[in-house]
Amino acid sequence: MDIKKKLESKNLRLTKCRVRVMECLNQAEKPKDVAEILAGVNRKEPNFDQATVYRTLDTLVEVNLVKQVDFREGKYRYEIEHEHHHHLVCTKCGRVQPIHEACLSIDERKILSKYKFRVSDHHLEFFGLCDKCLS
Ligand SMILES: [Zn+2]
Ligand SMILES: [Zn+2]
């Protein structure tokens, strides 16, 4: 993924913090929380404080480069969505698996015609037990 092109496509300036946050999330196997992002971003100089990283994340979420996900941990996690997907979250061990199955039978165009509501995004996570915790 060309991070600089991605940022430019949203008319965002290439600040070091934005590039680092994108790099950090791009390498992640699962959505990261702010503490993990902060640690990833600050592996090299210059370092950024938490407020700056929060602000950067807000900006990236706003322009849909980064997606915020809620696994009911009392905090958000963040990821770059290369392909639309949802997550299976194990409530016992915390394992997270992405699923790429067609997510909804609801057609968002129908929502627009029926409710005059234009959907820009949706969040859907599944909570339960993973195969290890089941056996
Ligand atoms: Zn589990
Ligand atoms: Zn979906």
Short mmCIF file of N, CA, C and O and ligand atoms in Angstrom, two decimals:
data_model
loop_
_atom_site.label_atom_id
_atom_site.label_comp_id
_atom_site.label_asym_id
_atom_site.label_seq_id
_atom_site.Cartn_x
_atom_site.Cartn_y
_atom_site.Cartn_z
N MET A 1 0.85 -1.20 0.00
CA MET A 1 0.00 0.00 0.00
C MET A 1 0.88 1.25 0.00
O MET A 1 1.83 1.35 0.76
N ASP A 2 0.57 2.18 -0.86
CA ASP A 2 1.31 3.44 -0.90
C ASP A 2 0.65 4.45 0.05
O ASP A 2 -0.36 5.08 -0.29
N ILE A 3 1.23 4.56 1.24
CA ILE A 3 0.63 5.39 2.28
C ILE A 3 0.58 6.86 1.86
O ILE A 3 -0.41 7.54 2.11
N LYS A 4 1.64 7.31 1.22
CA LYS A 4 1.67 8.73 0.83
C LYS A 4 0.56 9.04 -0.17
O LYS A 4 -0.13 10.06 -0.07
N LYS A 5 0.36 8.13 -1.12
CA LYS A 5 -0.71 8.33 -2.09
C LYS A 5 -2.08 8.32 -1.42
O LYS A 5 -2.96 9.09 -1.77
N LYS A 6 -2.23 7.40 -0.45
CA LYS A 6 -3.50 7.32 0.28
C LYS A 6 -3.82 8.64 0.97
O LYS A 6 -4.93 9.14 0.91
N LEU A 7 -2.82 9.19 1.65
CA LEU A 7 -3.03 10.45 2.37
C LEU A 7 -3.31 11.58 1.38
O LEU A 7 -4.21 12.40 1.60
N GLU A 8 -2.57 11.58 0.29
CA GLU A 8 -2.77 12.65 -0.70
C GLU A 8 -4.14 12.56 -1.35
O GLU A 8 -4.76 13.57 -1.68
N SER A 9 -4.62 11.33 -1.51
CA SER A 9 -5.94 11.16 -2.13
C SER A 9 -7.04 11.77 -1.28
O SER A 9 -8.13 12.05 -1.76
N LYS A 10 -6.76 11.96 0.02
CA LYS A 10 -7.75 12.60 0.91
C LYS A 10 -7.37 14.05 1.19
O LYS A 10 -7.88 14.66 2.13
N ASN A 11 -6.45 14.57 0.41
CA ASN A 11 -5.98 15.94 0.60
C ASN A 11 -5.41 16.20 1.98
O ASN A 11 -5.58 17.28 2.55
N LEU A 12 -4.76 15.19 2.53
CA LEU A 12 -4.12 15.36 3.83
C LEU A 12 -2.64 15.62 3.65
O LEU A 12 -2.00 14.99 2.82
N ARG A 13 -2.13 16.56 4.43
CA ARG A 13 -0.70 16.80 4.40
C ARG A 13 0.04 15.58 4.95
O ARG A 13 -0.46 14.89 5.83
N LEU A 14 1.23 15.36 4.42
CA LEU A 14 2.01 14.19 4.84
C LEU A 14 2.78 14.49 6.12
O LEU A 14 3.99 14.62 6.09
N THR A 15 2.08 14.60 7.22
CA THR A 15 2.81 14.82 8.47
C THR A 15 3.44 13.51 8.89
O THR A 15 2.95 12.42 8.56
N LYS A 16 4.54 13.62 9.63
CA LYS A 16 5.25 12.42 10.09
C LYS A 16 4.34 11.53 10.92
O LYS A 16 4.37 10.31 10.79
N CYS A 17 3.53 12.17 11.75
CA CYS A 17 2.68 11.38 12.64
C CYS A 17 1.65 10.59 11.84
O CYS A 17 1.41 9.42 12.09
N ARG A 18 1.03 11.21 10.84
CA ARG A 18 0.05 10.51 10.01
C ARG A 18 0.68 9.32 9.29
O ARG A 18 0.12 8.23 9.25
N VAL A 19 1.87 9.57 8.73
CA VAL A 19 2.54 8.50 7.99
C VAL A 19 2.89 7.35 8.94
O VAL A 19 2.66 6.18 8.64
N ARG A 20 3.39 7.68 10.13
CA ARG A 20 3.78 6.63 11.09
C ARG A 20 2.56 5.83 11.56
O ARG A 20 2.64 4.61 11.70
N VAL A 21 1.46 6.54 11.83
CA VAL A 21 0.26 5.82 12.28
C VAL A 21 -0.22 4.87 11.18
O VAL A 21 -0.54 3.71 11.44
N MET A 22 -0.21 5.35 9.95
CA MET A 22 -0.63 4.50 8.83
C MET A 22 0.30 3.30 8.68
O MET A 22 -0.15 2.18 8.46
N GLU A 23 1.60 3.54 8.79
CA GLU A 23 2.58 2.44 8.68
C GLU A 23 2.34 1.40 9.78
O GLU A 23 2.35 0.20 9.52
N CYS A 24 2.13 1.90 10.97
CA CYS A 24 1.93 1.03 12.11
C CYS A 24 0.69 0.16 11.91
O CYS A 24 0.71 -1.05 12.14
N LEU A 25 -0.40 0.75 11.45
CA LEU A 25 -1.63 0.00 11.25
C LEU A 25 -1.55 -0.92 10.03
O LEU A 25 -2.14 -1.99 10.00
N ASN A 26 -0.79 -0.49 9.06
CA ASN A 26 -0.66 -1.28 7.83
C ASN A 26 0.04 -2.60 8.09
O ASN A 26 -0.22 -3.59 7.42
N GLN A 27 0.93 -2.62 9.10
CA GLN A 27 1.67 -3.84 9.40
C GLN A 27 0.94 -4.72 10.41
O GLN A 27 1.35 -5.84 10.67
N ALA A 28 -0.14 -4.21 10.97
CA ALA A 28 -0.81 -4.92 12.06
C ALA A 28 -1.60 -6.12 11.54
O ALA A 28 -2.17 -6.07 10.46
N GLU A 29 -1.59 -7.16 12.34
CA GLU A 29 -2.39 -8.33 11.97
C GLU A 29 -3.80 -8.22 12.48
O GLU A 29 -4.72 -8.81 11.93
N LYS A 30 -3.95 -7.50 13.57
CA LYS A 30 -5.30 -7.25 14.06
C LYS A 30 -5.41 -5.80 14.53
O LYS A 30 -4.39 -5.13 14.72
N PRO A 31 -6.62 -5.32 14.68
CA PRO A 31 -6.79 -3.91 15.07
C PRO A 31 -6.04 -3.57 16.35
O PRO A 31 -6.03 -4.35 17.29
N LYS A 32 -5.39 -2.42 16.35
CA LYS A 32 -4.57 -2.01 17.48
C LYS A 32 -5.25 -0.95 18.31
O LYS A 32 -5.97 -0.11 17.77
N ASP A 33 -4.98 -0.98 19.62
CA ASP A 33 -5.51 0.09 20.47
C ASP A 33 -4.50 1.25 20.51
O ASP A 33 -3.40 1.15 19.98
N VAL A 34 -4.91 2.32 21.16
CA VAL A 34 -4.09 3.54 21.14
C VAL A 34 -2.71 3.31 21.76
O VAL A 34 -1.71 3.79 21.25
N ALA A 35 -2.67 2.52 22.85
CA ALA A 35 -1.38 2.26 23.50
C ALA A 35 -0.42 1.55 22.54
O ALA A 35 0.76 1.88 22.46
N GLU A 36 -0.95 0.58 21.80
CA GLU A 36 -0.12 -0.15 20.83
C GLU A 36 0.32 0.76 19.69
O GLU A 36 1.45 0.68 19.21
N ILE A 37 -0.58 1.61 19.25
CA ILE A 37 -0.25 2.54 18.16
C ILE A 37 0.82 3.53 18.62
O ILE A 37 1.79 3.80 17.92
N LEU A 38 0.61 4.03 19.83
CA LEU A 38 1.57 4.98 20.40
C LEU A 38 2.97 4.35 20.47
O LEU A 38 3.97 4.97 20.09
N ALA A 39 3.04 3.11 20.93
CA ALA A 39 4.33 2.42 21.03
C ALA A 39 4.93 2.21 19.63
O ALA A 39 6.13 2.39 19.44
N GLY A 40 4.08 1.85 18.67
CA GLY A 40 4.56 1.63 17.31
C GLY A 40 5.07 2.90 16.66
O GLY A 40 6.13 2.92 16.03
N VAL A 41 4.32 3.98 16.86
CA VAL A 41 4.68 5.27 16.27
C VAL A 41 5.99 5.79 16.86
O VAL A 41 6.80 6.40 16.17
N ASN A 42 6.19 5.55 18.15
CA ASN A 42 7.34 6.12 18.85
C ASN A 42 8.54 5.20 18.92
O ASN A 42 9.41 5.36 19.76
N ARG A 43 8.60 4.22 18.02
CA ARG A 43 9.78 3.36 17.98
C ARG A 43 11.01 4.12 17.51
O ARG A 43 12.13 3.71 17.72
N LYS A 44 10.78 5.22 16.78
CA LYS A 44 11.92 6.05 16.37
C LYS A 44 11.62 7.52 16.65
O LYS A 44 10.48 7.89 16.91
N GLU A 45 12.66 8.33 16.58
CA GLU A 45 12.51 9.78 16.82
C GLU A 45 11.96 10.45 15.57
O GLU A 45 12.21 9.94 14.47
N PRO A 46 11.28 11.57 15.65
CA PRO A 46 10.83 12.20 16.90
C PRO A 46 9.62 11.46 17.47
O PRO A 46 8.91 10.79 16.73
N ASN A 47 9.42 11.59 18.77
CA ASN A 47 8.27 10.96 19.41
C ASN A 47 7.06 11.88 19.44
O ASN A 47 7.19 13.10 19.42
N PHE A 48 5.90 11.28 19.47
CA PHE A 48 4.65 12.05 19.50
C PHE A 48 3.89 11.71 20.78
O PHE A 48 3.89 10.56 21.21
N ASP A 49 3.24 12.72 21.35
CA ASP A 49 2.48 12.45 22.57
C ASP A 49 1.11 11.87 22.23
O ASP A 49 0.69 11.85 21.08
N GLN A 50 0.45 11.39 23.27
CA GLN A 50 -0.82 10.70 23.07
C GLN A 50 -1.87 11.59 22.42
O GLN A 50 -2.64 11.14 21.57
N ALA A 51 -1.90 12.87 22.82
CA ALA A 51 -2.91 13.78 22.27
C ALA A 51 -2.75 13.91 20.75
O ALA A 51 -3.74 13.93 20.01
N THR A 52 -1.50 13.99 20.31
CA THR A 52 -1.23 14.12 18.88
C THR A 52 -1.67 12.85 18.13
O THR A 52 -2.27 12.92 17.06
N VAL A 53 -1.38 11.72 18.73
CA VAL A 53 -1.76 10.46 18.10
C VAL A 53 -3.29 10.33 18.05
O VAL A 53 -3.86 9.92 17.04
N TYR A 54 -3.96 10.71 19.12
CA TYR A 54 -5.42 10.71 19.14
C TYR A 54 -5.98 11.60 18.03
O TYR A 54 -6.89 11.22 17.30
N ARG A 55 -5.42 12.80 17.92
CA ARG A 55 -5.90 13.75 16.93
C ARG A 55 -5.68 13.18 15.51
O ARG A 55 -6.53 13.28 14.65
N THR A 56 -4.52 12.57 15.32
CA THR A 56 -4.21 11.98 14.03
C THR A 56 -5.20 10.86 13.69
O THR A 56 -5.70 10.77 12.57
N LEU A 57 -5.48 10.02 14.69
CA LEU A 57 -6.43 8.93 14.46
C LEU A 57 -7.81 9.47 14.10
O LEU A 57 -8.46 8.98 13.18
N ASP A 58 -8.25 10.50 14.83
CA ASP A 58 -9.55 11.12 14.53
C ASP A 58 -9.61 11.57 13.08
O ASP A 58 -10.60 11.35 12.39
N THR A 59 -8.54 12.23 12.64
CA THR A 59 -8.50 12.72 11.26
C THR A 59 -8.59 11.57 10.27
O THR A 59 -9.35 11.61 9.31
N LEU A 60 -7.81 10.52 10.52
CA LEU A 60 -7.77 9.39 9.59
C LEU A 60 -9.11 8.64 9.55
O LEU A 60 -9.53 8.15 8.51
N VAL A 61 -9.78 8.60 10.70
CA VAL A 61 -11.09 7.95 10.75
C VAL A 61 -12.11 8.81 9.98
O VAL A 61 -12.92 8.30 9.22
N GLU A 62 -12.00 10.11 10.19
CA GLU A 62 -12.93 11.04 9.54
C GLU A 62 -12.92 10.91 8.01
O GLU A 62 -13.95 10.99 7.37
N VAL A 63 -11.75 10.72 7.44
CA VAL A 63 -11.65 10.62 5.98
C VAL A 63 -11.73 9.16 5.50
O VAL A 63 -11.49 8.87 4.33
N ASN A 64 -12.08 8.27 6.43
CA ASN A 64 -12.26 6.85 6.08
C ASN A 64 -11.00 6.11 5.63
O ASN A 64 -11.10 5.12 4.90
N LEU A 65 -9.85 6.59 6.05
CA LEU A 65 -8.64 5.80 5.76
C LEU A 65 -8.45 4.74 6.84
O LEU A 65 -7.87 3.69 6.60
N VAL A 66 -8.96 5.04 8.01
CA VAL A 66 -8.83 4.14 9.14
C VAL A 66 -10.21 3.89 9.72
O VAL A 66 -11.06 4.77 9.74
N LYS A 67 -10.41 2.67 10.16
CA LYS A 67 -11.69 2.32 10.74
C LYS A 67 -11.54 2.07 12.23
O LYS A 67 -10.58 1.43 12.67
N GLN A 68 -12.52 2.59 12.97
CA GLN A 68 -12.52 2.41 14.41
C GLN A 68 -13.40 1.21 14.73
O GLN A 68 -14.51 1.12 14.22
N VAL A 69 -12.89 0.28 15.53
CA VAL A 69 -13.73 -0.86 15.89
C VAL A 69 -13.83 -0.99 17.41
O VAL A 69 -12.92 -0.60 18.15
N ASP A 70 -14.94 -1.51 17.86
CA ASP A 70 -15.23 -1.62 19.27
C ASP A 70 -15.44 -3.09 19.61
O ASP A 70 -16.42 -3.69 19.18
N PHE A 71 -14.50 -3.66 20.35
CA PHE A 71 -14.62 -5.06 20.74
C PHE A 71 -15.11 -5.18 22.18
O PHE A 71 -14.79 -6.15 22.87
N ARG A 72 -15.82 -4.17 22.64
CA ARG A 72 -16.39 -4.16 24.00
C ARG A 72 -15.33 -4.30 25.08
O ARG A 72 -15.49 -5.04 26.05
N GLU A 73 -14.20 -3.64 24.87
CA GLU A 73 -13.13 -3.69 25.87
C GLU A 73 -13.07 -2.39 26.66
O GLU A 73 -12.16 -2.19 27.45
N GLY A 74 -13.99 -1.49 26.36
CA GLY A 74 -13.95 -0.18 27.00
C GLY A 74 -12.97 0.75 26.33
O GLY A 74 -12.56 1.76 26.89
N LYS A 75 -12.52 0.37 25.14
CA LYS A 75 -11.62 1.23 24.37
C LYS A 75 -11.82 0.88 22.89
O LYS A 75 -12.35 -0.18 22.57
N TYR A 76 -11.38 1.79 22.05
CA TYR A 76 -11.49 1.52 20.63
C TYR A 76 -10.20 0.90 20.10
O TYR A 76 -9.14 1.07 20.67
N ARG A 77 -10.34 0.20 19.00
CA ARG A 77 -9.19 -0.25 18.23
C ARG A 77 -9.29 0.32 16.84
O ARG A 77 -10.36 0.75 16.41
N TYR A 78 -8.17 0.31 16.14
CA TYR A 78 -8.12 0.94 14.83
C TYR A 78 -7.47 0.01 13.81
O TYR A 78 -6.56 -0.75 14.15
N GLU A 79 -7.96 0.09 12.58
CA GLU A 79 -7.35 -0.72 11.53
C GLU A 79 -7.52 -0.03 10.19
O GLU A 79 -8.39 0.83 10.01
N ILE A 80 -6.68 -0.45 9.25
CA ILE A 80 -6.85 -0.03 7.87
C ILE A 80 -7.67 -1.11 7.20
O ILE A 80 -7.33 -2.30 7.29
N GLU A 81 -8.74 -0.70 6.57
CA GLU A 81 -9.61 -1.71 5.97
C GLU A 81 -9.23 -1.89 4.51
O GLU A 81 -9.62 -1.11 3.65
N HIS A 82 -8.45 -2.94 4.24
CA HIS A 82 -8.05 -3.20 2.86
C HIS A 82 -9.22 -3.73 2.06
O HIS A 82 -9.35 -3.51 0.87
N GLU A 83 -10.05 -4.47 2.75
CA GLU A 83 -11.19 -5.09 2.11
C GLU A 83 -12.29 -5.10 3.17
O GLU A 83 -12.02 -5.41 4.33
N HIS A 84 -13.51 -4.79 2.77
CA HIS A 84 -14.59 -4.72 3.76
C HIS A 84 -14.74 -6.05 4.49
O HIS A 84 -14.83 -7.09 3.88
N HIS A 85 -14.75 -6.00 5.80
CA HIS A 85 -14.89 -7.23 6.57
C HIS A 85 -15.42 -6.94 7.96
O HIS A 85 -15.53 -5.78 8.38
N HIS A 86 -15.74 -8.00 8.67
CA HIS A 86 -16.17 -7.88 10.06
C HIS A 86 -15.29 -8.79 10.91
O HIS A 86 -14.37 -9.41 10.39
N HIS A 87 -15.59 -8.85 12.21
CA HIS A 87 -14.72 -9.63 13.09
C HIS A 87 -15.51 -10.60 13.95
O HIS A 87 -16.62 -10.30 14.37
N LEU A 88 -14.86 -11.73 14.22
CA LEU A 88 -15.35 -12.66 15.24
C LEU A 88 -14.48 -12.44 16.46
O LEU A 88 -13.26 -12.60 16.39
N VAL A 89 -15.09 -12.05 17.56
CA VAL A 89 -14.32 -11.73 18.76
C VAL A 89 -14.65 -12.76 19.84
O VAL A 89 -15.80 -12.90 20.24
N CYS A 90 -13.63 -13.47 20.31
CA CYS A 90 -13.85 -14.45 21.37
C CYS A 90 -13.93 -13.72 22.71
O CYS A 90 -13.01 -13.00 23.08
N THR A 91 -15.03 -13.92 23.41
CA THR A 91 -15.24 -13.20 24.67
C THR A 91 -14.45 -13.84 25.81
O THR A 91 -14.37 -13.29 26.90
N LYS A 92 -13.87 -15.02 25.55
CA LYS A 92 -13.12 -15.69 26.61
C LYS A 92 -11.62 -15.39 26.51
O LYS A 92 -11.01 -14.94 27.47
N CYS A 93 -11.03 -15.60 25.34
CA CYS A 93 -9.57 -15.41 25.23
C CYS A 93 -9.19 -14.15 24.45
O CYS A 93 -8.02 -13.80 24.38
N GLY A 94 -10.17 -13.49 23.86
CA GLY A 94 -9.89 -12.24 23.17
C GLY A 94 -9.39 -12.39 21.74
O GLY A 94 -9.02 -11.41 21.10
N ARG A 95 -9.35 -13.62 21.25
CA ARG A 95 -8.90 -13.85 19.88
C ARG A 95 -9.83 -13.13 18.89
O ARG A 95 -11.04 -13.13 19.06
N VAL A 96 -9.23 -12.53 17.87
CA VAL A 96 -10.01 -11.80 16.87
C VAL A 96 -9.73 -12.39 15.49
O VAL A 96 -8.58 -12.54 15.10
N GLN A 97 -10.78 -12.76 14.80
CA GLN A 97 -10.62 -13.27 13.43
C GLN A 97 -11.45 -12.42 12.48
O GLN A 97 -12.63 -12.16 12.74
N PRO A 98 -10.85 -12.00 11.38
CA PRO A 98 -11.66 -11.29 10.39
C PRO A 98 -12.51 -12.27 9.59
O PRO A 98 -12.08 -13.40 9.34
N ILE A 99 -13.70 -11.87 9.24
CA ILE A 99 -14.50 -12.69 8.32
C ILE A 99 -14.91 -11.86 7.12
O ILE A 99 -15.27 -10.69 7.24
N HIS A 100 -14.84 -12.47 5.99
CA HIS A 100 -15.09 -11.75 4.74
C HIS A 100 -16.40 -12.16 4.09
O HIS A 100 -16.68 -11.75 2.97
N GLU A 101 -17.16 -12.99 4.77
CA GLU A 101 -18.46 -13.37 4.23
C GLU A 101 -19.31 -12.12 3.97
O GLU A 101 -19.20 -11.14 4.70
N ALA A 102 -20.15 -12.19 2.96
CA ALA A 102 -21.08 -11.08 2.72
C ALA A 102 -21.81 -10.82 4.02
O ALA A 102 -22.36 -11.72 4.63
N CYS A 103 -21.75 -9.58 4.47
CA CYS A 103 -22.11 -9.33 5.85
C CYS A 103 -23.59 -9.14 6.11
O CYS A 103 -24.13 -9.59 7.09
N LEU A 104 -24.25 -8.50 5.22
CA LEU A 104 -25.63 -8.11 5.50
C LEU A 104 -26.52 -8.40 4.31
O LEU A 104 -26.10 -8.25 3.17
N SER A 105 -27.73 -8.80 4.62
CA SER A 105 -28.67 -8.98 3.52
C SER A 105 -29.40 -7.66 3.26
O SER A 105 -30.17 -7.55 2.32
N ILE A 106 -29.16 -6.68 4.12
CA ILE A 106 -29.79 -5.38 3.93
C ILE A 106 -29.09 -4.61 2.82
O ILE A 106 -27.87 -4.49 2.81
N ASP A 107 -29.84 -4.14 1.89
CA ASP A 107 -29.29 -3.37 0.79
C ASP A 107 -29.31 -1.89 1.18
O ASP A 107 -30.37 -1.33 1.46
N GLU A 108 -28.14 -1.29 1.22
CA GLU A 108 -28.08 0.09 1.70
C GLU A 108 -28.80 1.06 0.75
O GLU A 108 -29.22 2.14 1.16
N ARG A 109 -28.95 0.67 -0.51
CA ARG A 109 -29.74 1.53 -1.42
C ARG A 109 -31.21 1.50 -1.05
O ARG A 109 -31.93 2.46 -1.22
N LYS A 110 -31.65 0.35 -0.54
CA LYS A 110 -33.06 0.27 -0.11
C LYS A 110 -33.30 1.13 1.12
O LYS A 110 -34.37 1.71 1.28
N ILE A 111 -32.30 1.19 2.00
CA ILE A 111 -32.44 2.05 3.17
C ILE A 111 -32.61 3.50 2.73
O ILE A 111 -33.43 4.24 3.27
N LEU A 112 -31.86 3.87 1.71
CA LEU A 112 -31.96 5.23 1.20
C LEU A 112 -33.36 5.50 0.64
O LEU A 112 -33.96 6.52 0.95
N SER A 113 -33.88 4.58 -0.13
CA SER A 113 -35.18 4.86 -0.73
C SER A 113 -36.30 4.76 0.31
O SER A 113 -37.25 5.53 0.28
N LYS A 114 -36.18 3.83 1.25
CA LYS A 114 -37.26 3.65 2.22
C LYS A 114 -37.22 4.66 3.36
O LYS A 114 -38.24 5.21 3.76
N TYR A 115 -36.02 4.91 3.89
CA TYR A 115 -35.92 5.77 5.08
C TYR A 115 -35.33 7.13 4.78
O TYR A 115 -35.17 7.95 5.68
N LYS A 116 -34.99 7.37 3.51
CA LYS A 116 -34.31 8.62 3.14
C LYS A 116 -33.08 8.83 4.01
O LYS A 116 -32.83 9.90 4.55
N PHE A 117 -32.36 7.75 4.19
CA PHE A 117 -31.16 7.78 5.03
C PHE A 117 -30.01 7.22 4.21
O PHE A 117 -30.07 6.09 3.72
N ARG A 118 -28.98 8.04 4.06
CA ARG A 118 -27.85 7.56 3.27
C ARG A 118 -26.78 6.96 4.20
O ARG A 118 -26.18 7.68 4.99
N VAL A 119 -26.59 5.67 4.09
CA VAL A 119 -25.61 4.98 4.93
C VAL A 119 -24.22 5.24 4.39
O VAL A 119 -23.96 5.08 3.20
N SER A 120 -23.31 5.67 5.26
CA SER A 120 -21.93 5.86 4.82
C SER A 120 -21.03 4.73 5.31
O SER A 120 -19.98 4.49 4.77
N ASP A 121 -21.49 4.04 6.33
CA ASP A 121 -20.62 3.06 6.96
C ASP A 121 -21.47 2.21 7.90
O ASP A 121 -22.54 2.64 8.32
N HIS A 122 -20.99 1.03 8.23
CA HIS A 122 -21.63 0.29 9.31
C HIS A 122 -20.59 -0.53 10.06
O HIS A 122 -19.53 -0.83 9.54
N HIS A 123 -20.92 -0.83 11.29
CA HIS A 123 -20.03 -1.61 12.13
C HIS A 123 -20.78 -2.86 12.57
O HIS A 123 -21.91 -2.79 12.98
N LEU A 124 -20.12 -3.98 12.48
CA LEU A 124 -20.76 -5.22 12.87
C LEU A 124 -19.70 -6.18 13.36
O LEU A 124 -18.82 -6.58 12.60
N GLU A 125 -19.74 -6.51 14.63
CA GLU A 125 -18.79 -7.48 15.17
C GLU A 125 -19.60 -8.60 15.81
O GLU A 125 -20.67 -8.37 16.36
N PHE A 126 -19.06 -9.79 15.76
CA PHE A 126 -19.74 -10.94 16.33
C PHE A 126 -18.99 -11.38 17.59
O PHE A 126 -17.77 -11.54 17.56
N PHE A 127 -19.72 -11.57 18.68
CA PHE A 127 -19.09 -11.97 19.95
C PHE A 127 -19.51 -13.39 20.29
O PHE A 127 -20.66 -13.77 20.10
N GLY A 128 -18.55 -14.18 20.76
CA GLY A 128 -18.86 -15.57 21.11
C GLY A 128 -17.59 -16.29 21.50
O GLY A 128 -16.65 -15.69 22.01
N LEU A 129 -17.56 -17.59 21.27
CA LEU A 129 -16.41 -18.41 21.67
C LEU A 129 -15.70 -18.95 20.44
O LEU A 129 -16.33 -19.46 19.52
N CYS A 130 -14.36 -18.86 20.46
CA CYS A 130 -13.57 -19.38 19.35
C CYS A 130 -13.45 -20.90 19.45
O CYS A 130 -13.86 -21.50 20.45
N ASP A 131 -12.85 -21.52 18.44
CA ASP A 131 -12.81 -23.00 18.45
C ASP A 131 -12.02 -23.56 19.64
O ASP A 131 -12.39 -24.57 20.21
N LYS A 132 -10.94 -22.85 20.04
CA LYS A 132 -10.13 -23.34 21.17
C LYS A 132 -10.94 -23.28 22.48
O LYS A 132 -10.88 -24.17 23.31
N CYS A 133 -11.68 -22.20 22.64
CA CYS A 133 -12.43 -22.02 23.88
C CYS A 133 -13.70 -22.89 23.91
O CYS A 133 -14.25 -23.16 24.96
N LEU A 134 -14.13 -23.32 22.74
CA LEU A 134 -15.31 -24.17 22.66
C LEU A 134 -14.99 -25.58 23.10
O LEU A 134 -15.82 -26.26 23.69
N SER A 135 -13.75 -26.04 22.80
CA SER A 135 -13.45 -27.45 23.08
C SER A 135 -12.87 -27.65 24.48
O SER A 135 -12.42 -26.72 25.11
ZN ZN B 1 -11.17 -18.05 22.56
ZN ZN B 2 -20.29 -5.13 6.33
#
